[in-house]
Amino acid sequence: MDRVIADWRRYILMQPPMMLLVLAMSMSGTILTDLIVYRTCIITLGINKTECLILHNNSSSEEALRINTKVQPQASLILMSKSFIESLFPSVLSLFLGPWSDKYGRKPVILSGYIGGISVLMLASFCYITDITDNNERAWHLAWLDAFISLGVLIGLFSGPAVYEAYGYTAVFSIATTLCTVATLYIILFIPETVQSHTSGICNIFDFMFVKDLINTCIKKRDGFNRSLVWSCVACLTLLLIAFQGNLAIGYLFASARLGWTVEQFSIYIATSVVMGILGTIFGIKLIRRCTGFSEAVVAIISVISSLCTALVCAFTWQSWHMYLSIGVGIFGDLSRPMIRTILSKAVPEKDTGKVFSLATFLETLLPFAAASLYTFLYSHYMPPLYPLPVWFLSAAFYIITIIILIYIQIHMRSNIISFTPMIEDNNSIH
């Protein structure tokens, strides 16, 4: 662990470039979807430009709805393929890059995130923050990273459509490219390496021994290494991600069908939710973690209970202000993930951090596609005016299971002192 890095610098190492990348993705994501729909209309289906422009200029008209019935099925196939590729490739890549970074360094993996996707960059960020922080301050720095990511999403959601309306597609993608370039230069110039290696190891990235080493690390029995704690943390992160991605998939559909909200009204709701999430994360750690002295597991339980309350309020929503009430009761909902990742980082030796985070990232990257399909399927069969809405109870069930696992983690951590026995490398291990 690099202790030469000054305390204040730890707040401006991974956070700014991560925020810039998320901002670029957020501002260009919706615009890219719109571009795919528009180009599908003109090129794939051969509809004249004047008619396709109705999708922009008068999207609620009967003519626009007629065109959408032709365009959206084709565009959906492209978007589904894009989502599948963005989930599958980075998830497989993360199995190699995490163990590789334990041996050859974090910085190359951070830079490769701009090729491998946001999940690879998140993996590298978690490993890097684990390297430069101790057990007491790690939760705060991971939460600070989450806050910067949320800020990037918020800025991107509002700036993307505004830039598009004023200057068009080219300006949006040009700005996004510039932001990614600035983030890359920031990493190259200002982020020091925390794992020193005398060789580059580039040729060994896709060595399957890394995956074998990862599996052995996570499943091989060792004195003082409690596998159930590691797998319990991974299970919690997995369940929380399923609920998050599912809620994201049906959120607008629900608000539109139940309350008659427009895209603008839902955007304001999302922006409010992001802002409250940032405040809840920053002040939640100060108030709950530091003032009360609660352990990470207890704080995570409080956070998941907050998310559970949000799901229940949404299930019984029939007026617009109820949706904002759900934001209020769920203000601490974003605290759980950094707390659980902190527990996970403490449950493994420092040299195995990349391996364990790789496993978690692998599952977290694969799940969004399946989670969205599950929630959309349930919602389409039981949608408003059905009341209360069953799909929110699915989220509630995931949160309750997570709370039970976290209670087990808390009991286990109080009754056990974690100590590690290094794995003995055999002749097949990586040299």
XYZ file of C-alpha atoms in Angstrom:
431
model
C 0.000 0.000 0.000
C 1.399 3.370 -0.997
C 1.544 5.498 2.131
C 3.575 8.265 0.460
C 0.408 9.699 -1.075
C -0.815 12.652 0.995
C -4.259 12.339 2.568
C -5.807 15.177 0.539
C -4.527 13.724 -2.745
C -6.462 10.512 -2.170
C -9.637 12.492 -2.777
C -8.552 13.642 -6.254
C -6.888 10.575 -7.737
C -9.590 8.212 -9.023
C -12.638 10.397 -8.486
C -12.177 13.161 -11.135
C -11.367 10.896 -14.125
C -14.181 8.526 -13.158
C -16.622 11.446 -12.998
C -15.483 12.697 -16.417
C -15.968 9.276 -18.003
C -19.407 8.787 -16.460
C -20.363 12.322 -17.505
C -19.322 11.531 -21.094
C -21.293 8.287 -21.097
C -24.338 9.872 -19.474
C -24.543 12.851 -21.834
C -24.037 10.728 -24.963
C -25.998 7.597 -23.985
C -29.523 8.865 -24.582
C -28.405 10.828 -27.643
C -26.797 7.690 -29.095
C -30.060 5.799 -28.618
C -31.911 8.606 -30.374
C -29.374 8.527 -33.217
C -29.807 4.764 -33.632
C -33.592 5.179 -33.831
C -33.290 8.044 -36.330
C -30.772 6.265 -38.565
C -32.848 3.080 -38.446
C -35.799 5.091 -39.696
C -33.893 6.659 -42.595
C -31.436 3.951 -43.643
C -32.736 0.564 -42.504
C -36.411 1.146 -43.241
C -35.922 3.704 -46.003
C -38.538 6.150 -44.675
C -38.076 9.680 -45.998
C -36.306 12.238 -43.848
C -39.338 14.478 -43.388
C -41.343 11.696 -41.788
C -38.438 10.565 -39.596
C -38.003 14.113 -38.282
C -41.502 13.863 -36.797
C -39.961 11.563 -34.175
C -38.028 14.619 -32.954
C -40.421 17.441 -33.629
C -43.770 15.933 -32.635
C -43.086 12.644 -30.865
C -46.564 12.368 -29.310
C -48.496 12.697 -32.577
C -50.372 9.792 -34.173
C -47.998 9.865 -37.133
C -44.975 9.544 -34.814
C -46.609 6.614 -33.027
C -47.248 4.931 -36.390
C -43.616 5.343 -37.434
C -42.394 4.159 -34.042
C -44.268 0.887 -34.427
C -42.060 0.196 -37.440
C -38.813 1.710 -36.212
C -38.574 0.656 -32.558
C -38.606 -3.135 -33.122
C -35.618 -2.789 -35.486
C -33.831 -0.312 -33.254
C -34.472 -2.521 -30.219
C -32.551 -5.370 -31.842
C -29.544 -3.097 -32.319
C -29.763 -1.772 -28.775
C -30.181 -5.281 -27.349
C -27.121 -6.480 -29.252
C -25.188 -3.453 -28.046
C -26.228 -4.147 -24.448
C -25.279 -7.814 -24.768
C -21.804 -7.021 -26.140
C -21.242 -4.350 -23.485
C -22.160 -6.860 -20.775
C -20.451 -10.020 -22.033
C -17.055 -8.742 -23.192
C -16.201 -6.611 -20.115
C -17.396 -9.332 -17.718
C -15.079 -11.926 -19.283
C -12.259 -9.373 -19.483
C -12.596 -8.563 -15.778
C -11.799 -12.189 -14.864
C -8.327 -11.702 -16.338
C -7.610 -8.060 -15.500
C -8.227 -8.233 -11.745
C -5.677 -10.986 -11.028
C -3.345 -9.471 -13.631
C -3.413 -6.112 -11.817
C -2.446 -7.787 -8.517
C 0.798 -8.846 -10.168
C 1.596 -6.212 -12.801
C -0.070 -2.990 -11.629
C -3.333 -1.068 -11.410
C -2.615 1.812 -13.776
C -2.685 -0.175 -17.055
C -6.062 -1.637 -16.050
C -7.385 1.846 -15.245
C -6.383 2.994 -18.731
C -7.817 -0.141 -20.345
C -11.189 0.786 -18.865
C -11.610 3.257 -21.704
C -11.483 0.260 -24.095
C -13.114 -2.430 -21.885
C -15.946 -0.362 -20.524
C -17.069 1.252 -17.282
C -17.093 -2.047 -15.381
C -13.370 -2.569 -15.970
C -12.660 0.972 -14.799
C -14.806 0.412 -11.704
C -12.865 -2.782 -10.951
C -9.565 -0.949 -11.234
C -10.871 1.942 -9.122
C -11.959 -0.339 -6.267
C -8.579 -2.072 -6.283
C -6.689 1.220 -6.413
C -8.632 2.784 -3.543
C -8.056 -0.382 -1.502
C -4.327 0.006 -2.142
C -4.083 3.621 -0.960
C -6.415 3.497 2.065
C -6.492 1.647 5.352
C -9.416 -0.239 6.858
C -10.721 2.750 8.804
C -10.962 5.248 5.955
C -11.741 2.934 3.030
C -15.528 3.112 3.343
C -15.413 6.909 3.183
C -13.273 6.945 0.025
C -15.420 4.339 -1.717
C -18.531 6.367 -0.841
C -16.818 9.526 -2.121
C -16.175 7.711 -5.414
C -19.869 6.796 -5.644
C -20.797 10.425 -5.004
C -18.580 11.627 -7.871
C -20.091 9.016 -10.179
C -23.607 10.192 -9.286
C -22.566 13.792 -9.913
C -21.259 12.848 -13.353
C -24.540 11.098 -14.177
C -26.531 14.136 -13.050
C -24.533 16.642 -15.106
C -24.592 14.372 -18.158
C -28.354 13.806 -18.043
C -29.032 17.537 -18.278
C -26.143 18.678 -20.463
C -26.539 16.030 -23.202
C -30.036 17.004 -24.408
C -29.222 20.727 -24.054
C -26.093 20.445 -26.220
C -27.949 18.313 -28.758
C -30.813 20.795 -29.097
C -28.369 23.660 -29.630
C -25.660 22.079 -31.785
C -26.667 18.560 -32.873
C -25.209 15.070 -32.659
C -21.643 15.984 -33.637
C -21.218 18.440 -30.761
C -22.439 15.918 -28.173
C -20.067 13.166 -29.266
C -17.185 15.616 -29.710
C -17.564 16.880 -26.135
C -17.841 13.301 -24.840
C -14.644 12.376 -26.696
C -12.853 15.416 -25.266
C -13.911 14.482 -21.733
C -12.577 10.941 -22.189
C -9.296 12.315 -23.543
C -8.886 14.668 -20.583
C -9.610 11.806 -18.174
C -7.020 9.608 -19.879
C -4.349 12.323 -19.702
C -5.217 12.897 -16.035
C -4.618 9.211 -15.298
C -1.329 9.141 -17.213
C 0.058 12.324 -15.633
C -1.282 12.418 -12.084
C -2.102 8.898 -10.854
C 0.897 7.017 -9.382
C 1.206 3.246 -9.611
C 0.572 1.292 -6.387
C 1.752 -2.161 -7.498
C 5.368 -2.176 -8.609
C 6.452 -4.646 -11.277
C 9.683 -4.942 -13.262
C 7.916 -6.344 -16.324
C 4.966 -5.055 -18.331
C 3.058 -8.342 -18.459
C 1.076 -7.210 -21.512
C 1.558 -10.548 -23.259
C 0.193 -12.385 -20.222
C -3.155 -10.599 -19.923
C -5.193 -13.498 -21.349
C -3.290 -16.213 -19.500
C -5.918 -18.647 -18.217
C -3.768 -19.266 -15.175
C -5.084 -15.929 -13.897
C -8.626 -17.302 -13.960
C -7.473 -20.515 -12.283
C -5.699 -18.462 -9.632
C -8.862 -16.368 -9.129
C -11.005 -19.469 -8.640
C -8.524 -20.998 -6.224
C -8.390 -17.786 -4.230
C -12.161 -17.662 -3.826
C -12.943 -21.342 -3.205
C -9.786 -22.930 -1.757
C -9.977 -23.566 1.976
C -7.325 -21.768 3.992
C -6.826 -21.380 7.706
C -8.151 -17.997 8.749
C -9.738 -17.296 5.358
C -13.513 -17.419 5.678
C -14.970 -18.078 2.259
C -18.538 -17.641 3.483
C -17.835 -13.973 4.291
C -16.491 -13.304 0.808
C -19.354 -15.080 -0.924
C -21.911 -13.423 1.339
C -20.600 -9.989 0.289
C -20.677 -11.001 -3.373
C -24.253 -12.262 -2.943
C -25.312 -8.943 -1.372
C -23.751 -6.900 -4.170
C -25.426 -9.150 -6.733
C -28.903 -8.862 -5.181
C -28.604 -5.084 -4.825
C -27.559 -4.733 -8.457
C -30.483 -6.848 -9.665
C -32.900 -4.622 -7.738
C -31.198 -1.427 -8.946
C -31.163 -2.427 -12.609
C -34.714 -3.739 -12.410
C -36.019 -0.526 -10.859
C -34.196 1.421 -13.550
C -35.794 -0.662 -16.291
C -39.410 -0.123 -15.209
C -39.154 3.244 -13.432
C -40.332 5.469 -16.273
C -42.904 2.949 -17.495
C -44.421 2.846 -14.018
C -44.447 6.632 -13.541
C -45.998 7.140 -16.958
C -48.706 4.495 -16.555
C -49.588 5.192 -12.907
C -49.187 8.968 -12.737
C -49.183 10.104 -16.373
C -45.707 11.615 -16.066
C -43.886 12.962 -19.108
C -40.183 12.433 -19.806
C -39.465 15.903 -18.392
C -41.293 15.162 -15.137
C -39.482 11.864 -14.752
C -36.127 13.538 -15.484
C -36.732 16.010 -12.662
C -37.576 13.097 -10.378
C -34.366 11.256 -11.353
C -32.281 14.411 -10.844
C -33.792 14.905 -7.389
C -33.087 11.271 -6.566
C -29.442 11.576 -7.623
C -28.901 14.757 -5.596
C -30.503 13.244 -2.503
C -28.438 10.092 -3.027
C -25.215 12.122 -3.051
C -26.221 13.975 0.116
C -27.304 10.748 1.785
C -24.015 9.065 0.949
C -21.745 11.892 2.116
C -23.621 12.914 5.247
C -24.768 9.372 5.993
C -21.222 8.197 6.544
C -20.452 11.240 8.693
C -23.598 10.871 10.814
C -24.111 7.122 10.948
C -20.637 5.682 10.593
C -18.480 8.155 12.439
C -20.843 9.540 15.085
C -22.414 6.252 16.148
C -19.426 4.014 15.549
C -21.555 1.379 13.809
C -19.720 -1.261 11.802
C -19.897 -1.366 8.012
C -22.378 -4.251 8.147
C -24.775 -2.339 10.429
C -24.576 0.766 8.217
C -25.261 -1.434 5.187
C -28.318 -2.906 6.939
C -29.646 0.597 7.634
C -29.032 1.504 3.998
C -30.851 -1.541 2.623
C -33.787 -0.890 4.979
C -33.894 2.598 3.458
C -34.056 1.048 -0.035
C -36.733 -1.383 1.149
C -38.881 1.544 2.286
C -38.487 3.116 -1.158
C -39.746 -0.040 -2.879
C -42.760 -0.277 -0.573
C -43.696 3.367 -1.043
C -43.497 2.938 -4.836
C -45.695 -0.172 -4.673
C -48.470 1.803 -2.941
C -48.036 5.013 -4.951
C -51.117 6.695 -6.402
C -50.110 10.384 -6.272
C -47.063 12.204 -7.609
C -45.810 13.355 -4.219
C -45.545 9.720 -3.148
C -42.676 9.286 -5.600
C -40.795 12.113 -3.922
C -41.612 10.556 -0.548
C -39.874 7.417 -1.805
C -36.744 9.519 -2.410
C -36.906 10.859 1.141
C -37.222 7.473 2.840
C -34.518 6.061 0.560
C -31.968 8.812 1.109
C -29.422 6.384 2.598
C -29.966 3.706 -0.046
C -26.647 4.290 -1.825
C -24.580 3.656 1.312
C -24.859 -0.120 1.151
C -22.589 -0.798 -1.829
C -19.462 1.040 -0.572
C -19.969 -0.520 2.879
C -20.171 -4.038 1.476
C -17.158 -3.480 -0.782
C -15.235 -2.280 2.270
C -16.107 -5.484 4.130
C -15.072 -7.473 1.064
C -11.715 -5.672 0.853
C -11.047 -6.478 4.530
C -11.939 -10.132 4.054
C -9.029 -10.888 1.706
C -5.261 -10.309 1.746
C -4.126 -7.201 -0.108
C -2.406 -9.290 -2.784
C -5.726 -10.980 -3.621
C -7.868 -7.831 -3.803
C -7.998 -7.769 -7.595
C -9.062 -11.415 -7.788
C -12.024 -11.046 -5.452
C -13.186 -7.748 -6.973
C -12.896 -9.416 -10.395
C -15.359 -12.077 -9.316
C -17.799 -9.448 -8.028
C -17.399 -7.345 -11.186
C -17.928 -10.397 -13.404
C -21.313 -11.055 -11.813
C -22.279 -7.376 -11.635
C -21.545 -6.888 -15.330
C -23.519 -9.905 -16.521
C -26.601 -9.278 -14.399
C -28.062 -5.998 -15.791
C -29.236 -7.667 -18.990
C -31.010 -10.465 -17.087
C -32.355 -8.146 -14.373
C -33.968 -5.776 -16.875
C -35.590 -8.715 -18.665
C -36.953 -10.158 -15.397
C -38.480 -6.894 -14.228
C -39.857 -5.975 -17.640
C -41.492 -9.411 -17.959
C -43.157 -9.162 -14.530
C -44.217 -5.559 -15.105
C -45.757 -6.315 -18.498
C -47.958 -9.022 -16.949
C -48.938 -7.090 -13.823
C -49.009 -3.375 -14.619
C -51.237 -0.428 -13.613
C -54.091 -0.100 -12.858
C -53.271 -3.180 -10.742
C -52.692 -1.945 -7.174
C -50.361 -2.363 -5.313
C -47.898 -3.150 -8.077
C -46.238 -6.617 -7.672
C -42.984 -5.677 -9.423
C -41.969 -3.459 -6.496
C -42.513 -6.363 -4.110
C -39.914 -8.267 -6.116
C -37.415 -5.539 -5.222
C -38.597 -5.702 -1.610
C -37.935 -9.442 -1.571
C -34.365 -8.920 -2.841
C -33.768 -6.270 -0.165
C -35.100 -8.523 2.621
C -32.811 -11.376 1.525
C -29.890 -8.924 1.474
C -30.698 -7.755 5.012
C -30.721 -11.368 6.240
C -27.300 -11.993 4.675
C -25.939 -8.753 6.175
C -27.170 -9.788 9.620
C -25.225 -13.022 9.179
C -22.148 -11.016 8.134
C -22.444 -8.791 11.218
C -22.791 -11.757 13.577
C -19.889 -13.513 11.902
C -17.622 -10.454 12.025
C -18.309 -9.919 15.719
C -17.468 -13.506 16.609
C -14.455 -14.020 14.348
C -11.128 -12.289 13.874
C -10.038 -12.487 10.254
C -6.436 -13.521 9.656
C -4.990 -14.757 6.418
C -2.833 -17.661 5.423
C -1.145 -16.944 2.089
C -1.848 -19.412 -0.689
C 1.088 -21.667 -1.479
C 1.770 -21.516 -5.173
C 2.298 -24.855 -6.909
C 4.160 -25.555 -10.104
C 1.175 -24.450 -12.174
C 0.933 -21.025 -10.550
C 1.806 -17.847 -12.331
C 5.479 -16.928 -12.137
